[in-house]
Short mmCIF file of C-alpha atoms and ligand atoms in Angstrom, two decimals:
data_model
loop_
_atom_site.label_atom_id
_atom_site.label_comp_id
_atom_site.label_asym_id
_atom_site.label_seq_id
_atom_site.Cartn_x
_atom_site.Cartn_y
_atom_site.Cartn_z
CA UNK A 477 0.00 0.00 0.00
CA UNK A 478 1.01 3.49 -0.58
CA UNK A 479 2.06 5.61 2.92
CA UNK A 480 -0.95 7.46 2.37
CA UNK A 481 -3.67 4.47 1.63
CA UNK A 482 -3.72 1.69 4.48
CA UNK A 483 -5.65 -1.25 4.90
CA UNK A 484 -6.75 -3.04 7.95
CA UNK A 485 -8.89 -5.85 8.26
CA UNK A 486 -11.67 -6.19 11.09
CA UNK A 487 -13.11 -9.62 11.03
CA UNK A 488 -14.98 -9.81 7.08
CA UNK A 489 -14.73 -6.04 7.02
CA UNK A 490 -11.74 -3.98 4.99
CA UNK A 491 -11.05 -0.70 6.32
CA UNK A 492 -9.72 1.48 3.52
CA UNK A 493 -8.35 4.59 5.15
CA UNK A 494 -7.10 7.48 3.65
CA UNK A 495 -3.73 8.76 5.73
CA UNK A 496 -2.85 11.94 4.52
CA UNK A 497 -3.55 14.50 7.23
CA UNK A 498 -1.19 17.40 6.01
CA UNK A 499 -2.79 17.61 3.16
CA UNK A 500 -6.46 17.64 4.30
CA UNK A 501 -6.07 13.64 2.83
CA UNK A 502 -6.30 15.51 -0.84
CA UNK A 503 -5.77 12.49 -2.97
CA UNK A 504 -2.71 11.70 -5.80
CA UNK A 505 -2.25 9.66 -8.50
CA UNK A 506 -0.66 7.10 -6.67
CA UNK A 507 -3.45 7.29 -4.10
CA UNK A 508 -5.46 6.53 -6.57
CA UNK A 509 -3.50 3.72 -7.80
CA UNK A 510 -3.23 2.16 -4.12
CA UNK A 511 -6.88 2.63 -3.55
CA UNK A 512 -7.44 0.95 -7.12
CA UNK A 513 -5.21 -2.02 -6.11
CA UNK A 514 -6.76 -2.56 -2.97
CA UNK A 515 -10.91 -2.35 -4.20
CA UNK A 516 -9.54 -5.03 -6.69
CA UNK A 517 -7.84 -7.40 -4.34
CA UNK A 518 -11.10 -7.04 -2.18
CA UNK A 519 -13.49 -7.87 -4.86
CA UNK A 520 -12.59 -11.18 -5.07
CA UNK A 521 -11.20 -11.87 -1.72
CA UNK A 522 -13.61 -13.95 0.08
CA UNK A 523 -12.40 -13.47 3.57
CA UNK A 524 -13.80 -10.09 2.94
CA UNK A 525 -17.18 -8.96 2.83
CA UNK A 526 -17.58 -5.31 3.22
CA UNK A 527 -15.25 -2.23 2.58
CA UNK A 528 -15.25 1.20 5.08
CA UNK A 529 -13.52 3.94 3.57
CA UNK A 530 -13.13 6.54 5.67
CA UNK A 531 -10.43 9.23 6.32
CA UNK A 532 -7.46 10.15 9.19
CA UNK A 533 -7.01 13.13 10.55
CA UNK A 534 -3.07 12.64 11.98
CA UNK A 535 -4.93 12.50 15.38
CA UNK A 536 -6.31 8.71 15.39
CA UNK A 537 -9.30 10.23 14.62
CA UNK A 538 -11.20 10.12 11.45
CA UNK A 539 -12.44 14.04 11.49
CA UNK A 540 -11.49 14.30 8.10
CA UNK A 541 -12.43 12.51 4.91
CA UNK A 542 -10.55 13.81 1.53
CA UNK A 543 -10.27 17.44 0.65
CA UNK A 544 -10.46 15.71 -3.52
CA UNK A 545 -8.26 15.96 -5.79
CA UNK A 546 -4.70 17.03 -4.98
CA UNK A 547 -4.82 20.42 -7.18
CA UNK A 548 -1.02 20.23 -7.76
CA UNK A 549 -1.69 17.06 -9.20
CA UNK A 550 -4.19 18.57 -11.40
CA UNK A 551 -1.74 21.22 -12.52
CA UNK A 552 1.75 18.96 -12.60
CA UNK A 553 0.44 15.55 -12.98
CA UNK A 554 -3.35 16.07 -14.77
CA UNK A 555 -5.32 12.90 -15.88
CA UNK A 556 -4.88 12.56 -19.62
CA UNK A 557 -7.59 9.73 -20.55
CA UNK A 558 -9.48 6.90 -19.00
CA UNK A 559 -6.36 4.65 -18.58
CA UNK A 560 -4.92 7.38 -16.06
CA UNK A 561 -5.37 7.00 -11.95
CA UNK A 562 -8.31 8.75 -11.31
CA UNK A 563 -10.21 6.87 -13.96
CA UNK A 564 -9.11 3.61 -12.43
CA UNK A 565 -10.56 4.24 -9.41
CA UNK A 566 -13.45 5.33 -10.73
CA UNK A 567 -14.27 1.92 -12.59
CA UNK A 568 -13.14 -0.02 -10.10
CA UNK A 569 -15.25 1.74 -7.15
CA UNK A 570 -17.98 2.33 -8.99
CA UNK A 571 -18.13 -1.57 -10.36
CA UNK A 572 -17.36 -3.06 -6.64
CA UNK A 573 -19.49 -6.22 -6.30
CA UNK A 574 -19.49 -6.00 -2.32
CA UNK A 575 -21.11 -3.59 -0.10
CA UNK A 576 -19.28 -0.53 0.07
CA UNK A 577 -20.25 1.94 3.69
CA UNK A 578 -18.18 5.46 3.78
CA UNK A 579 -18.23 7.50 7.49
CA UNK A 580 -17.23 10.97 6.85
CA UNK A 581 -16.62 14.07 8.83
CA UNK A 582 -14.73 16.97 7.84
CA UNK A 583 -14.44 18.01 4.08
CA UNK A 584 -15.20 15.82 1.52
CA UNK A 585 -14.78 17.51 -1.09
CA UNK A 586 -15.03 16.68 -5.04
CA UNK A 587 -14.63 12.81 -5.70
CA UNK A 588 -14.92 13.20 -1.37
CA UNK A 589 -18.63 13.71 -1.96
CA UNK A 590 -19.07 12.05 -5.59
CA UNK A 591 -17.55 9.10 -4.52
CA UNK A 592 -20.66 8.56 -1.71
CA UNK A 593 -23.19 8.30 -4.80
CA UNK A 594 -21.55 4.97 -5.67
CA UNK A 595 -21.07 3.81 -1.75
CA UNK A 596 -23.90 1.91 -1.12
CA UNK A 597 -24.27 3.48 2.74
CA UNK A 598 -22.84 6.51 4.35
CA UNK A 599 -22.43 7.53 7.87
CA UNK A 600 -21.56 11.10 8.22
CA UNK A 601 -20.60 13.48 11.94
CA UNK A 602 -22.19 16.77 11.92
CA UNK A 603 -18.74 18.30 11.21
CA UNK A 604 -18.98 16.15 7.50
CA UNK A 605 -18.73 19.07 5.09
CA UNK A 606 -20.08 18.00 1.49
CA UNK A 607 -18.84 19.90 -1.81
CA UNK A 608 -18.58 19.74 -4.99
CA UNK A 609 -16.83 22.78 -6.18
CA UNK A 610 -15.79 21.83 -10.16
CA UNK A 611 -17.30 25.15 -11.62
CA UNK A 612 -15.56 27.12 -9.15
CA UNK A 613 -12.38 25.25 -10.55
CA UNK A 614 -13.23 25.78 -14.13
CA UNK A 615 -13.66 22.06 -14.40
CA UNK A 616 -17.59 20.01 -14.76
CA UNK A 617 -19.07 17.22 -12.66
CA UNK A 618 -17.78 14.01 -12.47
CA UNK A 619 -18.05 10.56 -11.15
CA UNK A 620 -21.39 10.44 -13.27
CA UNK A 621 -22.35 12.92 -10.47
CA UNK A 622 -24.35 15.48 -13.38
CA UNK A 623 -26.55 12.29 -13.55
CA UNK A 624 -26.71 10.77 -10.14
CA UNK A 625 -27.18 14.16 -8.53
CA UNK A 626 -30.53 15.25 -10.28
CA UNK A 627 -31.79 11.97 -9.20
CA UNK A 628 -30.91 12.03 -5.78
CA UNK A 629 -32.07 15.53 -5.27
CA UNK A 630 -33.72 16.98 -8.09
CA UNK A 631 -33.09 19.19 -10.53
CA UNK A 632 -32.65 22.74 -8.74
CA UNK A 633 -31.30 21.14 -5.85
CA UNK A 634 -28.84 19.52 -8.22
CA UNK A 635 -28.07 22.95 -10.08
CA UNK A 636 -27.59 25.15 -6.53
CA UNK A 637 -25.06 22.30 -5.17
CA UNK A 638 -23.06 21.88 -8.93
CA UNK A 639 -23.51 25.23 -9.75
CA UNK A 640 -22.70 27.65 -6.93
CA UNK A 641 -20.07 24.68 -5.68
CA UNK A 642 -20.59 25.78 -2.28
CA UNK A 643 -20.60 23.91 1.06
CA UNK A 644 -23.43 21.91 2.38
CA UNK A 645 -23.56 19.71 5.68
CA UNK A 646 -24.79 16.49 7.27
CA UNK A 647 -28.06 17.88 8.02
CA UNK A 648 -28.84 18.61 4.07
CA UNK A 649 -26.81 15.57 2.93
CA UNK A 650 -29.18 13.33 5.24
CA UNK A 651 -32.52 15.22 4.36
CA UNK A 652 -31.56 14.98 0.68
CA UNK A 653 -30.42 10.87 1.22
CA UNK A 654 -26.88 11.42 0.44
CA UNK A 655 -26.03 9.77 4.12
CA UNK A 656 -27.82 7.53 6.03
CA UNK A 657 -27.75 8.76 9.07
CA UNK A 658 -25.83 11.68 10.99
CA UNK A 659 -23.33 10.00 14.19
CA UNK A 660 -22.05 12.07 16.58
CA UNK A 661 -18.41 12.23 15.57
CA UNK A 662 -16.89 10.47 18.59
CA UNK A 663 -19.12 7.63 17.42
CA UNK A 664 -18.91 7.44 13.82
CA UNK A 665 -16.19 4.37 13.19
CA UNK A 666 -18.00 2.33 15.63
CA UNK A 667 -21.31 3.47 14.36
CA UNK A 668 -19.93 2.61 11.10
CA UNK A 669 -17.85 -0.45 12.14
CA UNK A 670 -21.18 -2.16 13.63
CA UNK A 671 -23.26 -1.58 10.61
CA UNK A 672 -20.53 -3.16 8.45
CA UNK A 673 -20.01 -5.90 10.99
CA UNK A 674 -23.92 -6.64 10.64
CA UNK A 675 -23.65 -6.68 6.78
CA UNK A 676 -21.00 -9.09 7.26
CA UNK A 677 -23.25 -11.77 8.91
CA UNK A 678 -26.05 -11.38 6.06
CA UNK A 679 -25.61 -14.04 3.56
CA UNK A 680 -22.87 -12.86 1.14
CA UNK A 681 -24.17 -14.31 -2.09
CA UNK A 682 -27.38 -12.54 -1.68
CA UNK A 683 -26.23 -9.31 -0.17
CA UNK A 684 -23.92 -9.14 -3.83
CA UNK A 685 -27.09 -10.09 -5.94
CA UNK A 686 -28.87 -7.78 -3.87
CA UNK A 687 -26.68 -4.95 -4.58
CA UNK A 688 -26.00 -5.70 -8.06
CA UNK A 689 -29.45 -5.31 -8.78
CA UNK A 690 -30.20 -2.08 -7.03
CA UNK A 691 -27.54 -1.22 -9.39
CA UNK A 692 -28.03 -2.30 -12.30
CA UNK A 693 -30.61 -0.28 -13.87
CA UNK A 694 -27.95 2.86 -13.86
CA UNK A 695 -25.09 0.51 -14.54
CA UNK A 696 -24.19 1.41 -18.05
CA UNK A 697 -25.68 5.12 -17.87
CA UNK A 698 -23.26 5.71 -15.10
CA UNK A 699 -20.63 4.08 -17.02
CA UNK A 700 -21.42 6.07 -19.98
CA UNK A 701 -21.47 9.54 -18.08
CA UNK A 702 -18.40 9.06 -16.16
CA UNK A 703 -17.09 8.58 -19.79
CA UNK A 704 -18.61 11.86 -21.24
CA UNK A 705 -18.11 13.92 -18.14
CA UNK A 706 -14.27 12.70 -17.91
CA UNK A 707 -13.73 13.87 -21.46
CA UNK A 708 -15.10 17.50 -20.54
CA UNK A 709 -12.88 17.03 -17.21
CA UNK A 710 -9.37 16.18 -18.93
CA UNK A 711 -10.06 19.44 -21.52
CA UNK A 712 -11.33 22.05 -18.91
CA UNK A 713 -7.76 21.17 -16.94
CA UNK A 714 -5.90 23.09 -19.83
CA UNK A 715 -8.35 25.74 -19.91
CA UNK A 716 -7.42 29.51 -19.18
CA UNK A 717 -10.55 29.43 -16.09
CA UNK A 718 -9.06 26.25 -14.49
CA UNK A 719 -5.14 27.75 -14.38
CA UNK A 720 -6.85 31.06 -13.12
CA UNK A 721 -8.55 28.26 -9.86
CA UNK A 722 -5.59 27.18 -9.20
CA UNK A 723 -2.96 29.70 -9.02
CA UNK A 724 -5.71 31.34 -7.22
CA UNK A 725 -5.69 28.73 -4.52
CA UNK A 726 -1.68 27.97 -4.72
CA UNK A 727 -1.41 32.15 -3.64
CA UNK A 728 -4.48 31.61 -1.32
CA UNK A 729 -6.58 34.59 -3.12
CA UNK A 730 -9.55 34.51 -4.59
CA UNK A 731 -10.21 33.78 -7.93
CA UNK A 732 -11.07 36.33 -10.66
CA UNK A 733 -12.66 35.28 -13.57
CA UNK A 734 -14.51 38.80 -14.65
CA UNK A 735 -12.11 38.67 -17.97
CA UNK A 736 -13.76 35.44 -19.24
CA UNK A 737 -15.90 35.46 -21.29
N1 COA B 1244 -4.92 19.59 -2.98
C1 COA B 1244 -3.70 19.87 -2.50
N2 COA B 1244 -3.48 20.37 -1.28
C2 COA B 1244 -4.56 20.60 -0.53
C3 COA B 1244 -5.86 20.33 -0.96
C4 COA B 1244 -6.03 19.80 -2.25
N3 COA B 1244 -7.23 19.47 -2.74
N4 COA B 1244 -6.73 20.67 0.01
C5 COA B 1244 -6.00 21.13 1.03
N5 COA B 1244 -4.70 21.08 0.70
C6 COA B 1244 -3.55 21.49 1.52
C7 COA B 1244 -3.44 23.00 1.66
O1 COA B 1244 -2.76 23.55 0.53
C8 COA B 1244 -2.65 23.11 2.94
O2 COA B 1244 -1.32 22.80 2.66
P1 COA B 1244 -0.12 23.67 3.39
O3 COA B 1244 -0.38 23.48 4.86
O4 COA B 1244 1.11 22.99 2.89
O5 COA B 1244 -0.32 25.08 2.94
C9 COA B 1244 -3.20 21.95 3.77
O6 COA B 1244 -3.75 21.02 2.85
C10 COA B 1244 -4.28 22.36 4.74
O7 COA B 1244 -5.30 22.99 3.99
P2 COA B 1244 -6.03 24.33 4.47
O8 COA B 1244 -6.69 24.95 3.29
O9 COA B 1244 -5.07 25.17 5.24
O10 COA B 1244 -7.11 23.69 5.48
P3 COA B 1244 -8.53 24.29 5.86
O11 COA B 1244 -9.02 23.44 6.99
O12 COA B 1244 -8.49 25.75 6.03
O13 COA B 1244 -9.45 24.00 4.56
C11 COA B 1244 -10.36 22.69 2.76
C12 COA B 1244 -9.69 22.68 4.14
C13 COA B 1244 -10.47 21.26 2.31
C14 COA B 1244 -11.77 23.32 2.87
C15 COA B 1244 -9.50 23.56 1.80
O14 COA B 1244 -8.15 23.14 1.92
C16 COA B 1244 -9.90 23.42 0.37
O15 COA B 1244 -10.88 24.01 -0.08
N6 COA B 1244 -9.11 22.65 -0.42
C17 COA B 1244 -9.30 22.51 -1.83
C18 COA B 1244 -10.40 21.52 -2.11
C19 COA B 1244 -10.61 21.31 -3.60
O16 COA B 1244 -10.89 22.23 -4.33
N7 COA B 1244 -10.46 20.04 -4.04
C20 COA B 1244 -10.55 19.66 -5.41
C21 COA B 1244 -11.92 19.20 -5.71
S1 COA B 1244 -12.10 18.75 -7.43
#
């Protein structure tokens, strides 16, 4: 595993954490990779039955989740098609035949809140904070989130969240059904832990059928959007708006975009 992706087993359950605390656990290409490698090896291990992702916070805590994308990455080390990192990860988490249960507090932000439309549940501490900032960044939805986010919320719900990119919280994320329930935050592994633990005793064969058909009528439409929406993704990176984002954000100012047009 990467020093920033660890693994530990609990029993049938796979905890997938994300370790990078200086960094707000933004995530890298080889993040990515790690988190790719390890969703694969899990898929067909049978001593496991259920992955938790959640973050670290440098603290033994797990007050944050993933601040996204690392956005030096985006500007040194940018995805260029479907075979890079990012795009891995996103087939192979989006694809995963066992339950997958996220517990977030903190930011989760970009593929940090994306990623929960594809988790199948997702316990979140009133501190989570959900966003989805791409337009801010110059950049479009992702993670076949311009689909999956109309249909979780509805349409102007969808457009104030993707379109202003701005903050929301547990409270909206749970009254929307983003997260299944809000944990205090000193409880939220166990919370977490215990739910996964009781998934674990369920008969495994028919909790995988079971998800694979609440799945499957999206399967290929998702597939297909992450597809379209990736291609968008890759060519807003090199776009004038996007280098404005993230300069602005390297020299912590705010970023002007009143000479675009
Ligand atoms: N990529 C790279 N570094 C990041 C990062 C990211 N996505 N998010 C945070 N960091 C870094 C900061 O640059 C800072 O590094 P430094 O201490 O070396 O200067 C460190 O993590 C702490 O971040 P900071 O902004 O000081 O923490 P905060 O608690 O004030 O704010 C966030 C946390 C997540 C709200 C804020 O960092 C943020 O908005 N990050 C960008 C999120 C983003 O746009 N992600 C891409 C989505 S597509």
């Amino acid at each position: 595993m990467s020093v920033n992706i660890r693994t530990e087993r609990e029993g049938a359950v796979l905890r997938l954490i994300i370790d990078r605390p200086a960094k707000k656990n933004a995530l890298t290409t080889a993040m990515y990779d790690a988190m790719t490698t390890a969703l694969t090896e899990a898929a067909t291990d049978s001593a496991v039955r259920v992955v938790l992702i959640h973050g670290q916070d440098g603290d033994g805590g797990a007050s944050v989740f993933t601040a996204g994308n690392d956005l030096g990455d985006f500007m040194m080390n940018p995805p260029r098609g479907e075979d890079s990192s990012v795009f891995g990860f996103l087939r192979v988490a989006t694809t995963f035949p066992k339950p997958l249960v996220a517990a977030v507090a903190g930011p989760a932000v970009g593929i940090g809140t994306t990623l929960l439309l594809h988790c199948d549940l997702v316990y979140a501490a009133p501190s989570a904070r959900f966003q989805m900032p791409f337009v801010n960044l110059g950049l479009c939805p992702e993670a076949a989130s311009s689909l999956l986010v109309p249909r979780l919320v509805g349409p102007q719900k969808a457009a104030e969240w993707l379109l202003f990119g701005e903050p929301f919280y547990a409270e909206d994320a749970y009254r929307y059904g983003l997260v299944n329930e809000v944990v205090h935050e000193p409880d939220l592994l166990t919370v977490a832990m215990q739910r996964c633990e009781a998934l674990a005793t369920r008969p495994p064969a028919a909790v995988r059928l079971t998800k694979q058909l609440l799945r499957a009528p999206d399967a290929d439409a998702i597939q297909a959007t992450i597809r379209t929406e990736g291609a968008h993704f890759i060519e807003r990176l090199t776009s004038p708006e996007t280098a404005e984002a993230l300069t602005a954000f390297m020299e912590r100012r705010p970023a002007d975009f009143s000479k675009f047009e």
